[in-house]
XYZ file of C-alpha atoms in Angstrom:
523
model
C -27.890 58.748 36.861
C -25.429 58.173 34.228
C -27.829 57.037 31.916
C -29.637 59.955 31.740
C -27.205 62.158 31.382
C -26.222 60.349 28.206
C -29.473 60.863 27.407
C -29.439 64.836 28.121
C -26.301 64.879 25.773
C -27.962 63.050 22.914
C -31.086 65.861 23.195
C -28.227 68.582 22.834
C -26.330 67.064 19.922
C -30.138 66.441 17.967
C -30.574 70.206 18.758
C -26.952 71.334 18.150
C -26.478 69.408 15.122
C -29.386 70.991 13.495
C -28.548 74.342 13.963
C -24.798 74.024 13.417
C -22.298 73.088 10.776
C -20.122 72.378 11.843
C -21.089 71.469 15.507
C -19.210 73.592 17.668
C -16.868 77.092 17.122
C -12.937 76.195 16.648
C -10.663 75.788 14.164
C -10.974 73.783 10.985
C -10.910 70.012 11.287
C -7.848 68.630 10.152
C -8.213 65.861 7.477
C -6.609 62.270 8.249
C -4.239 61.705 5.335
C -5.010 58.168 4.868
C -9.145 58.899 4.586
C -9.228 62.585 2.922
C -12.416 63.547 3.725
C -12.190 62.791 7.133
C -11.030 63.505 10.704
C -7.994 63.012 12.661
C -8.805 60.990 15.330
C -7.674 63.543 18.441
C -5.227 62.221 20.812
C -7.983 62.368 23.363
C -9.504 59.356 22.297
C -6.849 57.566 19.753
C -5.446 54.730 22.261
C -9.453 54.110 23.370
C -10.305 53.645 19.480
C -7.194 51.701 19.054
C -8.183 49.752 22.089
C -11.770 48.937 20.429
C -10.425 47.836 16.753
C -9.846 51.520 15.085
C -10.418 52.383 11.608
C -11.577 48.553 10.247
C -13.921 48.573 13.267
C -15.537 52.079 14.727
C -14.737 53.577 11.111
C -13.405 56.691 10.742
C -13.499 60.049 12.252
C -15.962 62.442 10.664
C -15.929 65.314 13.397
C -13.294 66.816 15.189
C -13.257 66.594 19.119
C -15.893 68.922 20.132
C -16.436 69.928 24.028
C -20.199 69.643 25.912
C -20.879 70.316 30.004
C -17.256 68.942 30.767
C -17.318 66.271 28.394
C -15.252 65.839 25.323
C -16.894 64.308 22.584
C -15.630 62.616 18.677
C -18.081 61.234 16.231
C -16.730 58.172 14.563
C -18.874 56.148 11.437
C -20.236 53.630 13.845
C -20.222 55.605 17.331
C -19.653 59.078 19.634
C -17.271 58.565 21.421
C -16.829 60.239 25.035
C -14.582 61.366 27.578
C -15.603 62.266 31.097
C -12.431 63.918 32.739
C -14.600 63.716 36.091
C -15.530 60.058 36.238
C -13.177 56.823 37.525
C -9.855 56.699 35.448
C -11.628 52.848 34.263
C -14.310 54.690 32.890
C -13.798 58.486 31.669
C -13.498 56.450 28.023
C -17.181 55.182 26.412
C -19.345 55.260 23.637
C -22.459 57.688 24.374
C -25.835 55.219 23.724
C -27.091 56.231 20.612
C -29.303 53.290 20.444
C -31.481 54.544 22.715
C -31.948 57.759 20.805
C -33.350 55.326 18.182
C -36.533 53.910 20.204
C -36.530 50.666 18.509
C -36.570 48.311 21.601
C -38.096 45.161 21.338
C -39.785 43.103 23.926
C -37.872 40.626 25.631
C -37.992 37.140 24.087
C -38.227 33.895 26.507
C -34.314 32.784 27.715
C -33.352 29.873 25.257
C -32.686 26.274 26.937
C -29.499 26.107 25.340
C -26.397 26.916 27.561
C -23.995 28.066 25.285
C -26.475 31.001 23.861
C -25.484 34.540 25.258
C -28.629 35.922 26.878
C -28.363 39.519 28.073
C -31.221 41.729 29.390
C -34.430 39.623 27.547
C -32.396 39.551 24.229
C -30.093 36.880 22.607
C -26.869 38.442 21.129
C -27.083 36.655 18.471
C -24.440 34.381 17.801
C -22.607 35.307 14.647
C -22.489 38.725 16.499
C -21.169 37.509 19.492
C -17.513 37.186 18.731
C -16.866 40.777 17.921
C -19.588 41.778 20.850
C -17.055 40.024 23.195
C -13.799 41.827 21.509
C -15.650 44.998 22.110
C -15.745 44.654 25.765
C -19.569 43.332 26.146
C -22.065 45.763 27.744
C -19.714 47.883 28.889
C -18.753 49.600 25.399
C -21.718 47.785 23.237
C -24.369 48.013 25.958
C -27.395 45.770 26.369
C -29.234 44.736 22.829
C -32.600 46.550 22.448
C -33.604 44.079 19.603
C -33.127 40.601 18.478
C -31.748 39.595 14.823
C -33.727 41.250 12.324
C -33.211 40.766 8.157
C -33.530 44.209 6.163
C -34.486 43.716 3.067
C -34.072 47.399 1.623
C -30.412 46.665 2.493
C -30.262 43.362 2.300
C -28.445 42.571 5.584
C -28.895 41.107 8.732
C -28.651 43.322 11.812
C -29.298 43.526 15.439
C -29.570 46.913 17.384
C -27.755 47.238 20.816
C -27.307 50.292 23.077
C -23.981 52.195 21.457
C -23.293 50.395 18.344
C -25.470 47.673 16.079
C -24.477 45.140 13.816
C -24.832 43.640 10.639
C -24.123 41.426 7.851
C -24.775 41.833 4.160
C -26.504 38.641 2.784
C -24.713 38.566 -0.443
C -21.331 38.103 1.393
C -19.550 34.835 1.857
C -18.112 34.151 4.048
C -20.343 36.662 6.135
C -17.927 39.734 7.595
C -19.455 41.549 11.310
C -19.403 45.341 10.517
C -20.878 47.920 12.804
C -23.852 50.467 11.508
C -23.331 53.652 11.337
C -24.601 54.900 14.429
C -22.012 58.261 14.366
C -23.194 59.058 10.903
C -26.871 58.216 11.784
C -26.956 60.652 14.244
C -24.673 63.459 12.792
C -26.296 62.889 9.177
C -25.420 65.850 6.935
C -23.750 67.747 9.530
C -20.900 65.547 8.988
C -21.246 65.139 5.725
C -19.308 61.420 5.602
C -19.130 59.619 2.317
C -19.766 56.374 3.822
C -21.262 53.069 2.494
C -25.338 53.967 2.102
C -25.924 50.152 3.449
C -24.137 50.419 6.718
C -26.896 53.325 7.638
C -29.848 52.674 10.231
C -32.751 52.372 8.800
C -34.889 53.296 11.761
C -38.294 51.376 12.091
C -41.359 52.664 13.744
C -42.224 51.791 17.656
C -45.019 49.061 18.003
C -48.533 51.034 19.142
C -49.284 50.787 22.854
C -52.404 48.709 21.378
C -50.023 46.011 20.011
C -47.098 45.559 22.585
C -48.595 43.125 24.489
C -49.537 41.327 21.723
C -46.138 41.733 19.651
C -44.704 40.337 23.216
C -46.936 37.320 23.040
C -46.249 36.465 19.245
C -42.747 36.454 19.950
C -40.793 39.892 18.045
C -39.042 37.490 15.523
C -42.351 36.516 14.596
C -44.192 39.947 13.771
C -40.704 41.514 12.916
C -40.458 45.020 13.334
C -43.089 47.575 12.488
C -43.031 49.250 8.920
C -45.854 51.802 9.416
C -47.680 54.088 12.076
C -50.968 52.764 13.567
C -53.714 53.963 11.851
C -57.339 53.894 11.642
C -59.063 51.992 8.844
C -62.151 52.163 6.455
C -63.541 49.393 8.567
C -63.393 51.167 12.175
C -60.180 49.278 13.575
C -56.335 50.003 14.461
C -53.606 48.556 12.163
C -50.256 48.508 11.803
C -47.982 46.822 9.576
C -45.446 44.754 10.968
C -42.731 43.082 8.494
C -44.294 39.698 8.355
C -48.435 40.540 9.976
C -50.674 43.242 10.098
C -52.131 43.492 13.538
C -55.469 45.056 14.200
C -57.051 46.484 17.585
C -61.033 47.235 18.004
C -61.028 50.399 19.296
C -64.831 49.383 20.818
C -62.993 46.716 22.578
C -59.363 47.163 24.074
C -56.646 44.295 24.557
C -58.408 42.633 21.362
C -55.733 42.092 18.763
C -56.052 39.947 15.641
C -54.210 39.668 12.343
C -55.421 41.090 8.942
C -55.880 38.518 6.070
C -53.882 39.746 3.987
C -52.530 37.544 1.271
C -55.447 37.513 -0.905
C -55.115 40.877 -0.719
C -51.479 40.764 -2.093
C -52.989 38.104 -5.075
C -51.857 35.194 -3.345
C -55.046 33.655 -4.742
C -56.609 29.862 -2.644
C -55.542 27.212 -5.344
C -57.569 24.409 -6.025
C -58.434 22.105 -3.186
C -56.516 18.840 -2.497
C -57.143 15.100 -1.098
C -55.007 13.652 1.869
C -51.255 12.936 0.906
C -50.370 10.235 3.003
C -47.246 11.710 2.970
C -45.400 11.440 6.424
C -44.986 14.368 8.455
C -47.396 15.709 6.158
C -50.665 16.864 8.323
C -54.178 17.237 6.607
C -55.943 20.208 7.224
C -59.611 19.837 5.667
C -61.348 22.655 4.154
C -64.471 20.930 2.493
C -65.914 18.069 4.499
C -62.847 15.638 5.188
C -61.538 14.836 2.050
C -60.476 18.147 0.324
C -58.301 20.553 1.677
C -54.305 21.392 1.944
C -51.245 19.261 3.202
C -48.936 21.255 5.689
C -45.773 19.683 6.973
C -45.125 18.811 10.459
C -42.383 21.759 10.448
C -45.144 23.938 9.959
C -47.722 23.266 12.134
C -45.224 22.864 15.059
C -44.069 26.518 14.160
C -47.808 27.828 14.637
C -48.583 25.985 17.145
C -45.628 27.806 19.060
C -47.032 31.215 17.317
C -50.972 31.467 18.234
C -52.445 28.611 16.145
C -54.305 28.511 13.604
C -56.293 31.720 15.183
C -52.588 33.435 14.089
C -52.045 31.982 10.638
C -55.470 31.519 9.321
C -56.514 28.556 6.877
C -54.188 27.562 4.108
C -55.004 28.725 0.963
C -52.276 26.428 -1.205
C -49.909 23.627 -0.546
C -46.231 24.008 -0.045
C -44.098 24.893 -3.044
C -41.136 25.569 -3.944
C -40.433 29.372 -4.118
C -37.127 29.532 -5.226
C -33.484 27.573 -4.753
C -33.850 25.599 -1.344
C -37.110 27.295 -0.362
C -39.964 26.190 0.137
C -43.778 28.588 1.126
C -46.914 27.997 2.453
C -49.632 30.443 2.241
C -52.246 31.132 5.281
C -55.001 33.914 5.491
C -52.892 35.896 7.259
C -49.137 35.382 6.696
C -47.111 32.767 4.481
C -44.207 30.475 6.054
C -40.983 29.722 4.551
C -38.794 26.703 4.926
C -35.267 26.969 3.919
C -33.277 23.892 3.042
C -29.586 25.409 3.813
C -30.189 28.431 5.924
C -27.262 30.256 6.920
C -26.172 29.013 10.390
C -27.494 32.347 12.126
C -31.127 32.091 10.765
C -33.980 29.593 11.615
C -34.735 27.509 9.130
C -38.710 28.108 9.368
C -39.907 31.596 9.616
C -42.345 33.685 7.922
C -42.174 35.519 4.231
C -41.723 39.555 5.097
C -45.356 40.224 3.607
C -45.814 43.436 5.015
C -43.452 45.542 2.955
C -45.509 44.443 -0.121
C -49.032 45.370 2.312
C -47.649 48.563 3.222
C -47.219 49.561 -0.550
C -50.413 48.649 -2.013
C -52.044 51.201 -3.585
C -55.790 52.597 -2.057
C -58.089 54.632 -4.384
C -60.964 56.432 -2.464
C -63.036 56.477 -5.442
C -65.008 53.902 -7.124
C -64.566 54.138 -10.941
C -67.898 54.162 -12.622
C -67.304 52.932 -16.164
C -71.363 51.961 -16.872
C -73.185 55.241 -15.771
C -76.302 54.683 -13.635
C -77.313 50.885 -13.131
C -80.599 49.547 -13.363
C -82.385 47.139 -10.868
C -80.632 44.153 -10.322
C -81.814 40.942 -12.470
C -83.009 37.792 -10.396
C -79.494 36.026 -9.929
C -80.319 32.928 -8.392
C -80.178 30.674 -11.371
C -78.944 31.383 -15.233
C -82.734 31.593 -16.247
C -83.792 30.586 -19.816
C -83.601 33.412 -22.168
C -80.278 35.353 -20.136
C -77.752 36.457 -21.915
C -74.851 34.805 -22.639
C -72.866 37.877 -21.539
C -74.687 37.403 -18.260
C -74.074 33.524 -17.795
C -70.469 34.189 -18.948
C -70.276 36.884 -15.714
C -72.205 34.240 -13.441
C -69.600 31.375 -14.418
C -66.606 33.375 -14.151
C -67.732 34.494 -10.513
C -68.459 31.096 -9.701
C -64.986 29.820 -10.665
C -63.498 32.485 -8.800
C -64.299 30.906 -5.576
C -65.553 27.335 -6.302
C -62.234 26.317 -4.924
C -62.553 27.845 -1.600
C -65.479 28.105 0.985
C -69.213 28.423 0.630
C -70.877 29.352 -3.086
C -71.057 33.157 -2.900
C -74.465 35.299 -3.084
C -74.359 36.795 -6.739
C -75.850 39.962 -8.193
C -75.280 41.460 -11.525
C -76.499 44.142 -12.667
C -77.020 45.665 -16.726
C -76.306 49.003 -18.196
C -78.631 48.633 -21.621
C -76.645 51.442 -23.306
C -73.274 50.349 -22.914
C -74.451 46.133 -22.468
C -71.753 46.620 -19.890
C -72.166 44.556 -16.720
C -71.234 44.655 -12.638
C -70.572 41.720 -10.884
C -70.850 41.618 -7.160
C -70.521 38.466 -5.502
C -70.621 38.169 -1.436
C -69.628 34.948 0.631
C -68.373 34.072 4.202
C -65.342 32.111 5.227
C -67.239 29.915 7.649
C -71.043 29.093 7.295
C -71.991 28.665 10.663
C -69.505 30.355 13.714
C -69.982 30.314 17.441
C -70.966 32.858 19.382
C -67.229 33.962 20.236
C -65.817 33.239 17.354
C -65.122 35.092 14.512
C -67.121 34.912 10.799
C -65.085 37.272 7.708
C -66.659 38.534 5.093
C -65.587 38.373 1.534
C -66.366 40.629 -1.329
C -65.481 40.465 -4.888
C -66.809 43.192 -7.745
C -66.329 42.235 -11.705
C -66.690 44.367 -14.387
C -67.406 42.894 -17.397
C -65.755 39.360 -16.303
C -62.539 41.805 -15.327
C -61.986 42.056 -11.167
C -62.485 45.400 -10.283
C -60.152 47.147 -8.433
C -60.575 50.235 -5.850
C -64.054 49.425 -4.946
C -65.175 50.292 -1.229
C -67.776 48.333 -0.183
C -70.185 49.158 3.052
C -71.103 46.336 5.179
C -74.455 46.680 7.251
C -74.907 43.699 9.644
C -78.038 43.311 12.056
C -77.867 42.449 15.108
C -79.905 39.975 17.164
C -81.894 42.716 19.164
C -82.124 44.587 16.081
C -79.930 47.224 15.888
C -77.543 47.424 12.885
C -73.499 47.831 12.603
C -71.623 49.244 9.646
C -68.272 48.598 8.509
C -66.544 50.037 5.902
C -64.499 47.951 3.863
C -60.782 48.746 2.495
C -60.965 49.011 -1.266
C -61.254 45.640 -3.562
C -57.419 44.664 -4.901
C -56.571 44.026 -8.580
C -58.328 40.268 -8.177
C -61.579 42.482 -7.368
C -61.528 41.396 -3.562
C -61.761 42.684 -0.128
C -62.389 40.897 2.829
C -63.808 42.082 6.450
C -63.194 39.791 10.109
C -66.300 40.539 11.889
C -66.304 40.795 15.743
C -68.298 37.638 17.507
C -71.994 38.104 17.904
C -73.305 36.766 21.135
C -76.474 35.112 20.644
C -78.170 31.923 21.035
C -77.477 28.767 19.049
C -79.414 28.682 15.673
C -79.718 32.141 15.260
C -79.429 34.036 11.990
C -77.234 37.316 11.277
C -78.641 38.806 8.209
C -75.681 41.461 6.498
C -76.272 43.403 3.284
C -73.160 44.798 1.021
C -73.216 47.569 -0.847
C -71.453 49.435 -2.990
C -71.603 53.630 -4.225
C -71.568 55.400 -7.184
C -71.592 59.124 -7.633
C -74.912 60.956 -7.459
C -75.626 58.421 -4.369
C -76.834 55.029 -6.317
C -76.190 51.898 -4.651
C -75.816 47.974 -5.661
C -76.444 46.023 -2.932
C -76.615 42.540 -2.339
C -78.094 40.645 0.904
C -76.969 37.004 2.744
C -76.721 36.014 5.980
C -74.944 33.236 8.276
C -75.670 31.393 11.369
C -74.784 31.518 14.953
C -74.490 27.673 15.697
């Protein structure tokens, strides 16, 4: 019962906050002389804050004591503190759970072997926290953690979110120093008005989607990270939402399905040219082009996916592991890139994946196709470079064809001629897997050239029939800046040996299309 009536005071304070300043009717606060600007701590509550590290630990005052429904209430910087005149003398003193106010819990994570890791209500408290957790008086004044450690790069800090009060570290700080967010100020915002430090303030991330909690549970929360955006529909007919290191998508047509977006081609995180076997050991050979080309991945690395989906998580590699800066080392998948860091910080895993999403959530979409030639003529016969084509046109074919030559299948090619402006479109279609099973997967890739230059902000249809006849269309999200867009088809149940023809097209204004047709097999 306590709980929620710390939750029935939170409600009041939103809706009191808002529509006072200050919060309640009384005098005017009295300013603490050693922090002008802010507020006396009252007498109420000074041997409590005292108790719990004062000034260098809840921050100052930046209310005045304020009364609610027979409590007596203080913001602080980093909490509201509360007195309940009614309760036990132990515990008339606490700090209301402002956490909770912030819906950011995370699903629990699995209980750690390890004996000497604190493990509190499915979360670690993470142990560079756990020192001043402890002085604090555990759950009883911090309350149970709602997420696990989490890096923010806006701020550039480490933090983990518990039920009164979070904490954090900065990562430019050495030797790192445990402060407390600003939960108080969160909460009060402008009301209070306190001229605090802009990177001790929550930065409040969105709730995982009902669609991709299970899944988010199953990944493991330190592995998606939090989510960065809303759930949303897409061009192509699924559910998405960005999550700091994946984008997770749901089929509306068919529930409990989640998968991961490709989405580092997307960011121009390009496949590099194909590799033989290292023979390096602890180096693992994963082979994209019979058995003797494709990309070394460390042992680290493949144990870490293994323990996060497999390969139906990470996708293919696209490059080999390099160094990305000081001490760190990346390797790029479909879906996600991995880093390994040489000297982590003792607090952070040394393998864990690059934060891709931020970069994801901030790509630009255009709805519009740019149409630079006018109205296209009928597409030229494309299967060869016959004698007498232009050199403009062999130049197009050949830059296509280098595009991809290092990755997957030779794409279907069409380009097409504007004689007025001898301008010319190149659309080129291919699939990441030539034959797939019948429950498996096949993707789609698109890429558009204008003139030799990828075109961006193209938005491609995809119209794939079926074995019984019937057709499906998906529409694709708009090419990037290397011309590309990609599409995971569903699985197509049908017997072995069976062809899926798909055609691709894409729209200009006044309702002409460029299309070009392929196909793949069901093996």
């Amino acid at each position: 019962m306590r709980r929620y009536r710390y939750l029935a005071l939170l409600v009041f304070l939103a809706l009191l906050l808002v529509a006072c300043d200050p919060p309640y009717e009384g005098p005017q606060p009295t300013l603490a002389p050693e922090k002008a600007g802010f507020y006396e701590i009252d007498p109420l509550f000074r041997e409590f804050y005292d108790q719990l590290g004062g000034i260098d630990t809840l921050g100052p005052g930046i209310s005045e004591r304020f009364p609610y429904d027979g409590l007596e209430c203080q913001f602080v910087a980093a909490a509201l503190l509360v007195y309940d005149a009614n309760a036990a003398e132990y515990s008339r003193h606490y700090l209301a759970p402002i956490g909770l106010r912030m819906d950011i819990a995370e699903p629990p994570v699995p209980q750690p072997e390890r004996n000497d890791v604190r493990y509190v209500n499915g979360h670690i408290v993470h142990p560079i926290f756990l020192a001043l957790y402890e002085q604090l008086g555990g759950v009883r004044y911090v309350g149970q953690p709602l997420t696990e450690l989490h890096y923010n790069p806006n701020q550039r800090r480490y933090e983990q979110y518990f039920e009164n009060v979070g904490f954090y570290i900065l990562e430019d700080e050495s030797p790192p120093v445990v402060r407390l967010l600003s939960y108080g100020a969160w909460l009060c915002a402008e009301n209070c008005q306190p001229k605090l430090p802009s990177n001790a303030i929550p930065e409040i991330p969105y709730r995982a989607a009902p669609e991709f909690a299970e899944a988010v549970a199953r990944l493991d929360p330190r592995f998606t990270g939090f989510a960065i955006s809303e759930a949303y529909l897409t061009p192509d007919g699924y559910l998405e939402q960005v999550f700091e290191s994946v984008v997770l998508l749901s089929d509306p047509n068919q529930p409990g399905r989640v998968f991961l977006r490709p989405i580092t081609e997307r960011l121009g995180l390009l496949p590099e040219p194909l590799v033989v076997p290292s023979n390096v050991p602890d180096m693992y050979f994963y082979p994209i082009r019979d058995d003797s080309q494709g990309y070394n991945i460390s042992q680290g690395f493949m144990d870490y996916i293994a323990s996060h989906g497999g390969q139906e998580v990470s996708g293919q590699p696209i490059g080999e592991r390099r160094l990305l800066r000081d001490n760190v080392y990346r390797q790029c998948f479909q879906n996600l890139c991995l880093e390994e860091h040489l000297n982590p910080p003792d607090f952070m895993p040394a393998i864990r994946p690059s934060q891709l999403g931020f970069d994801y959530r901030n790509l630009s979409r255009q709805s519009v196709y740019p149409n630079p030639l006018g109205q296209p003529t009928q597409p030229q016969d494309s299967s060869a470079a016959a004698p007498g084509s232009s050199p403009e046109q062999s130049s197009a074919q050949a830059a296509s064809q280098q595009a991809v030559d290092q990755y997957g299948p030779t794409p279907t090619v069409e380009i097409y001629t504007d004689p007025q402006s001898a301008g010319l479109i190149s659309i080129q279609v291919w699939e990441s897997f030539p034959n797939v099973a019948s429950d498996q997967n096949q993707e789609i890739v698109v890429s558009v050239y204008t003139n030799n230059i990828p075109q961006s902000g193209v938005e491609p249809d995809i119209v794939v029939t079926l074995p019984d006849g019937t057709t499906r269309t998906y529409y694709m999200y708009p090419t990037g800046e290397d011309g590309q867009t990609r599409l995971v088809l569903e699985p197509i149940t049908a017997q072995s040996g069976t062809l899926i023809p798909y055609e691709v097209c894409i729209f200009f204004p006044g309702g002409q299309k460029l299309c070009v047709k392929d196909s793949f097999l069901i093996w």
